[in-house]
């Protein structure tokens, strides 16, 4: 089965600093989703990547899918306390119905003011 | 109401109780999902309903019983649960024929089994 490894597991940064979160798959990614979750709450959709080399941005968050489609990175520029939360990547399962997602364990981000 | 709603938000139940979790989506989607989120584990897909038909059951114990009476409502009936079933249960919906497949999540029900 497809597994997603996220790194780092947790991250503490000072407000204003840039940071990167990685999501690595054991198999080719056919669609990669990034979500943000506040502790104990539901997931908020951030963006989706499908094509190798694709890059998308939303406000100060940029996500990329590498050419080989086995790794994605999420980059936050000039982090703010509002960016704090758990970031999860989810991947469309290959070889099956493409609306079922497998998720990584998440990266806990803390932004200190 | 907008998006995906879940009730109750918190639930404490004994191992012999029977309870139900409710999910409602107001997005006009045709697929709904139940996920379980436990500490330090990846989000686990439990059930998928596509056009009200159950299309996935990820080896979930029979003490969890889903019901999807229409494309907007999804229930998870619980009976004789175990303490290890304590977790955050998340409902999601999506439009599976749109090409995007992004899933929209509810706020979750925090379940504690005593």
CSV table of C-alpha atoms in Angstrom, one decimal:
chain,number,residue,atom,x,y,z
A,1,UNK,CA,0.0,0.0,0.0
A,2,UNK,CA,1.1,3.6,-0.6
A,3,UNK,CA,2.7,5.2,2.4
A,4,UNK,CA,3.4,8.9,3.0
A,5,UNK,CA,6.3,10.1,5.2
A,6,UNK,CA,6.2,13.6,6.4
A,7,UNK,CA,9.2,15.5,7.7
A,8,UNK,CA,9.8,17.0,10.1
A,9,UNK,CA,7.2,15.5,12.6
A,10,UNK,CA,7.2,18.8,14.4
A,11,UNK,CA,8.7,22.2,13.9
A,12,UNK,CA,9.0,25.3,16.0
A,13,UNK,CA,9.9,28.6,14.3
A,14,UNK,CA,10.0,32.3,15.3
A,15,UNK,CA,7.5,34.5,13.7
A,16,UNK,CA,8.8,35.9,10.4
A,17,UNK,CA,10.9,32.9,9.5
A,18,UNK,CA,10.5,30.7,6.5
A,19,UNK,CA,10.0,27.0,6.7
A,20,UNK,CA,9.5,23.9,4.6
A,21,UNK,CA,7.6,20.7,5.2
A,22,UNK,CA,8.2,17.6,3.1
A,23,UNK,CA,5.9,14.7,2.1
A,24,UNK,CA,7.6,11.7,0.5
A,25,UNK,CA,5.7,8.8,-1.1
A,26,UNK,CA,6.8,5.2,-1.6
A,27,UNK,CA,5.0,5.2,-4.9
A,28,UNK,CA,4.2,7.6,-7.7
A,29,UNK,CA,1.8,10.3,-6.7
A,30,UNK,CA,-1.3,10.7,-8.9
A,31,UNK,CA,-2.6,13.6,-6.9
A,32,UNK,CA,-1.3,15.2,-3.8
A,33,UNK,CA,-3.3,17.3,-1.4
A,34,UNK,CA,-2.2,19.5,1.4
A,35,UNK,CA,-4.5,20.2,4.4
A,36,UNK,CA,-4.1,22.2,7.6
A,37,UNK,CA,-5.7,21.1,10.8
A,38,UNK,CA,-6.1,23.0,14.1
A,39,UNK,CA,-5.8,20.7,17.1
A,40,UNK,CA,-9.0,18.6,17.5
A,41,UNK,CA,-10.7,20.1,14.5
A,42,UNK,CA,-11.4,19.2,10.9
A,43,UNK,CA,-9.0,19.6,8.0
A,44,UNK,CA,-9.0,22.7,5.9
A,45,UNK,CA,-8.1,22.1,2.2
A,46,UNK,CA,-5.1,24.2,1.1
A,47,UNK,CA,-4.2,23.0,-2.4
A,48,UNK,CA,-3.9,20.1,-4.8
A,49,UNK,CA,-1.1,19.2,-7.1
A,50,UNK,CA,-1.3,16.7,-10.0
A,51,UNK,CA,1.4,17.3,-12.5
A,52,UNK,CA,5.1,16.7,-12.1
A,53,UNK,CA,6.9,20.0,-11.6
A,54,UNK,CA,3.6,21.8,-10.7
A,55,UNK,CA,3.7,24.6,-8.2
A,56,UNK,CA,0.8,26.4,-6.5
A,57,UNK,CA,0.6,29.3,-4.1
A,58,UNK,CA,-2.0,30.6,-1.7
A,59,UNK,CA,-1.2,33.7,0.2
A,60,UNK,CA,2.2,33.0,1.8
A,61,UNK,CA,2.1,29.2,1.3
A,62,UNK,CA,3.6,27.5,-1.8
A,63,UNK,CA,3.5,23.8,-2.6
A,64,UNK,CA,5.5,21.9,-5.2
A,65,UNK,CA,5.3,18.5,-6.7
A,66,UNK,CA,8.7,17.2,-7.9
A,67,UNK,CA,9.2,16.0,-11.5
A,68,UNK,CA,9.3,12.4,-10.5
A,69,UNK,CA,6.0,12.8,-8.6
A,70,UNK,CA,7.2,11.1,-5.5
A,71,UNK,CA,7.7,14.1,-3.2
A,72,UNK,CA,6.0,17.3,-2.4
A,73,UNK,CA,7.1,20.3,-0.3
A,74,UNK,CA,5.1,23.0,1.4
A,75,UNK,CA,6.9,26.2,2.0
A,76,UNK,CA,5.7,29.1,4.2
A,77,UNK,CA,7.2,32.5,3.8
A,78,UNK,CA,7.4,34.9,6.7
A,79,UNK,CA,5.5,32.7,9.1
A,80,UNK,CA,2.8,34.1,11.4
A,81,UNK,CA,1.1,32.7,14.5
A,82,UNK,CA,-2.0,32.1,12.3
A,83,UNK,CA,0.1,29.5,10.4
A,84,UNK,CA,0.4,27.3,13.4
A,85,UNK,CA,-1.3,23.9,13.2
A,86,UNK,CA,-0.9,20.4,11.8
A,87,UNK,CA,-0.1,20.1,8.1
A,88,UNK,CA,-1.1,16.9,6.5
A,89,UNK,CA,-0.4,15.6,3.0
A,90,UNK,CA,-2.9,13.2,1.4
A,91,UNK,CA,-2.3,11.2,-1.8
A,92,UNK,CA,-4.7,9.7,-4.3
A,93,UNK,CA,-4.2,5.9,-4.2
A,94,UNK,CA,-2.8,4.5,-7.4
A,95,UNK,CA,-4.5,1.6,-9.0
A,96,UNK,CA,-7.8,2.2,-7.3
A,97,UNK,CA,-10.6,4.7,-7.2
A,98,UNK,CA,-9.1,8.1,-7.4
A,99,UNK,CA,-11.2,9.7,-4.7
A,100,UNK,CA,-9.8,7.7,-1.8
A,101,UNK,CA,-6.9,9.4,0.0
A,102,UNK,CA,-4.0,8.0,2.1
A,103,UNK,CA,-2.6,10.5,4.6
A,104,UNK,CA,0.7,11.1,6.2
A,105,UNK,CA,1.0,11.5,10.0
A,106,UNK,CA,1.2,15.2,9.8
A,107,UNK,CA,3.7,17.9,10.8
A,108,UNK,CA,2.9,20.0,13.9
A,109,UNK,CA,4.0,23.6,13.3
A,110,UNK,CA,4.4,26.1,16.2
A,111,UNK,CA,5.1,29.7,15.4
A,112,UNK,CA,6.3,31.8,18.4
A,113,UNK,CA,5.5,35.5,18.4
B,1,UNK,CA,-25.5,25.9,7.7
B,2,UNK,CA,-22.6,25.7,5.3
B,3,UNK,CA,-20.0,23.1,4.5
B,4,UNK,CA,-19.9,19.9,6.5
B,5,UNK,CA,-21.4,19.7,10.0
B,6,UNK,CA,-21.0,17.0,12.6
B,7,UNK,CA,-22.9,16.3,15.8
B,8,UNK,CA,-22.2,15.8,18.6
B,9,UNK,CA,-18.8,17.6,18.8
B,10,UNK,CA,-17.9,15.6,22.0
B,11,UNK,CA,-19.2,12.2,23.2
B,12,UNK,CA,-18.3,10.2,26.2
B,13,UNK,CA,-19.8,6.7,26.3
B,14,UNK,CA,-19.4,3.5,28.2
B,15,UNK,CA,-18.5,0.2,26.5
B,16,UNK,CA,-22.1,-1.1,26.7
B,17,UNK,CA,-23.7,2.0,25.3
B,18,UNK,CA,-25.2,2.6,21.8
B,19,UNK,CA,-24.8,6.0,20.2
B,20,UNK,CA,-24.7,7.5,16.8
B,21,UNK,CA,-22.6,10.2,15.1
B,22,UNK,CA,-24.2,12.4,12.5
B,23,UNK,CA,-22.7,14.1,9.5
B,24,UNK,CA,-24.5,16.5,7.1
B,25,UNK,CA,-23.0,18.1,4.0
B,26,UNK,CA,-24.5,21.2,2.4
B,27,UNK,CA,-22.2,21.2,-0.6
B,28,UNK,CA,-24.2,19.1,-3.1
B,29,UNK,CA,-21.5,16.4,-3.1
B,30,UNK,CA,-22.1,12.8,-4.1
B,31,UNK,CA,-19.5,11.0,-1.9
B,32,UNK,CA,-19.1,10.9,1.9
B,33,UNK,CA,-16.4,9.5,4.1
B,34,UNK,CA,-15.8,8.5,7.7
B,35,UNK,CA,-12.2,8.8,9.0
B,36,UNK,CA,-10.7,7.9,12.4
B,37,UNK,CA,-7.9,10.0,13.7
B,38,UNK,CA,-5.9,8.6,16.7
B,39,UNK,CA,-2.9,10.2,18.4
B,40,UNK,CA,0.4,9.7,16.4
B,41,UNK,CA,-1.3,7.7,13.7
B,42,UNK,CA,-2.2,8.7,10.1
B,43,UNK,CA,-5.7,9.6,9.4
B,44,UNK,CA,-7.5,6.2,8.7
B,45,UNK,CA,-10.2,5.9,6.1
B,46,UNK,CA,-13.1,3.8,7.5
B,47,UNK,CA,-16.0,3.9,5.1
B,48,UNK,CA,-16.8,5.5,1.7
B,49,UNK,CA,-20.2,6.1,0.3
B,50,UNK,CA,-20.4,7.0,-3.4
B,51,UNK,CA,-23.9,7.9,-4.6
B,52,UNK,CA,-25.3,6.4,-1.3
B,53,UNK,CA,-23.7,3.1,-2.0
B,54,UNK,CA,-21.0,1.9,0.3
B,55,UNK,CA,-17.9,1.4,-1.8
B,56,UNK,CA,-15.3,0.9,0.8
B,57,UNK,CA,-15.0,-0.8,4.2
B,58,UNK,CA,-11.4,-0.7,5.4
B,59,UNK,CA,-11.7,-3.8,7.6
B,60,UNK,CA,-13.5,-1.8,10.2
B,61,UNK,CA,-14.9,-3.9,13.2
B,62,UNK,CA,-18.6,-4.6,13.1
B,63,UNK,CA,-19.1,-2.5,16.3
B,64,UNK,CA,-19.0,0.5,13.8
B,65,UNK,CA,-22.0,0.5,11.5
B,66,UNK,CA,-22.4,3.2,8.9
B,67,UNK,CA,-25.6,4.4,7.3
B,68,UNK,CA,-26.1,6.8,4.4
B,69,UNK,CA,-29.8,7.4,3.9
B,70,UNK,CA,-29.2,10.1,1.2
B,71,UNK,CA,-26.3,11.9,-0.4
B,72,UNK,CA,-26.4,14.6,2.2
B,73,UNK,CA,-26.4,12.6,5.4
B,74,UNK,CA,-24.1,10.1,6.9
B,75,UNK,CA,-24.3,8.3,10.2
B,76,UNK,CA,-21.9,6.1,12.2
B,77,UNK,CA,-23.7,3.9,14.7
B,78,UNK,CA,-21.6,2.7,17.6
B,79,UNK,CA,-22.2,-0.2,20.0
B,80,UNK,CA,-20.1,-2.1,22.5
B,81,UNK,CA,-17.0,0.0,21.8
B,82,UNK,CA,-13.6,-0.5,23.3
B,83,UNK,CA,-11.4,2.1,25.0
B,84,UNK,CA,-9.0,1.9,22.0
B,85,UNK,CA,-11.8,3.3,19.9
B,86,UNK,CA,-11.4,6.7,21.6
B,87,UNK,CA,-10.4,9.1,18.8
B,88,UNK,CA,-11.5,12.0,16.7
B,89,UNK,CA,-14.0,10.8,14.1
B,90,UNK,CA,-14.0,13.0,11.0
B,91,UNK,CA,-16.6,13.1,8.2
B,92,UNK,CA,-15.8,14.4,4.8
B,93,UNK,CA,-17.5,14.9,1.4
B,94,UNK,CA,-16.4,15.4,-2.2
B,95,UNK,CA,-17.7,15.5,-5.7
B,96,UNK,CA,-16.1,12.5,-7.3
B,97,UNK,CA,-16.7,13.4,-10.9
B,98,UNK,CA,-15.3,16.9,-10.8
B,99,UNK,CA,-11.8,15.9,-11.5
B,100,UNK,CA,-10.5,17.6,-8.4
B,101,UNK,CA,-11.5,15.1,-5.8
B,102,UNK,CA,-10.7,17.5,-2.9
B,103,UNK,CA,-12.5,16.4,0.2
B,104,UNK,CA,-14.1,18.9,2.6
B,105,UNK,CA,-14.0,17.9,6.2
B,106,UNK,CA,-16.3,18.5,9.2
B,107,UNK,CA,-15.0,19.6,12.6
B,108,UNK,CA,-15.1,16.1,13.9
B,109,UNK,CA,-16.6,14.3,16.9
B,110,UNK,CA,-14.2,13.7,19.8
B,111,UNK,CA,-15.2,10.3,21.2
B,112,UNK,CA,-14.1,9.0,24.6
B,113,UNK,CA,-14.9,5.4,25.5
B,114,UNK,CA,-14.8,4.7,29.2
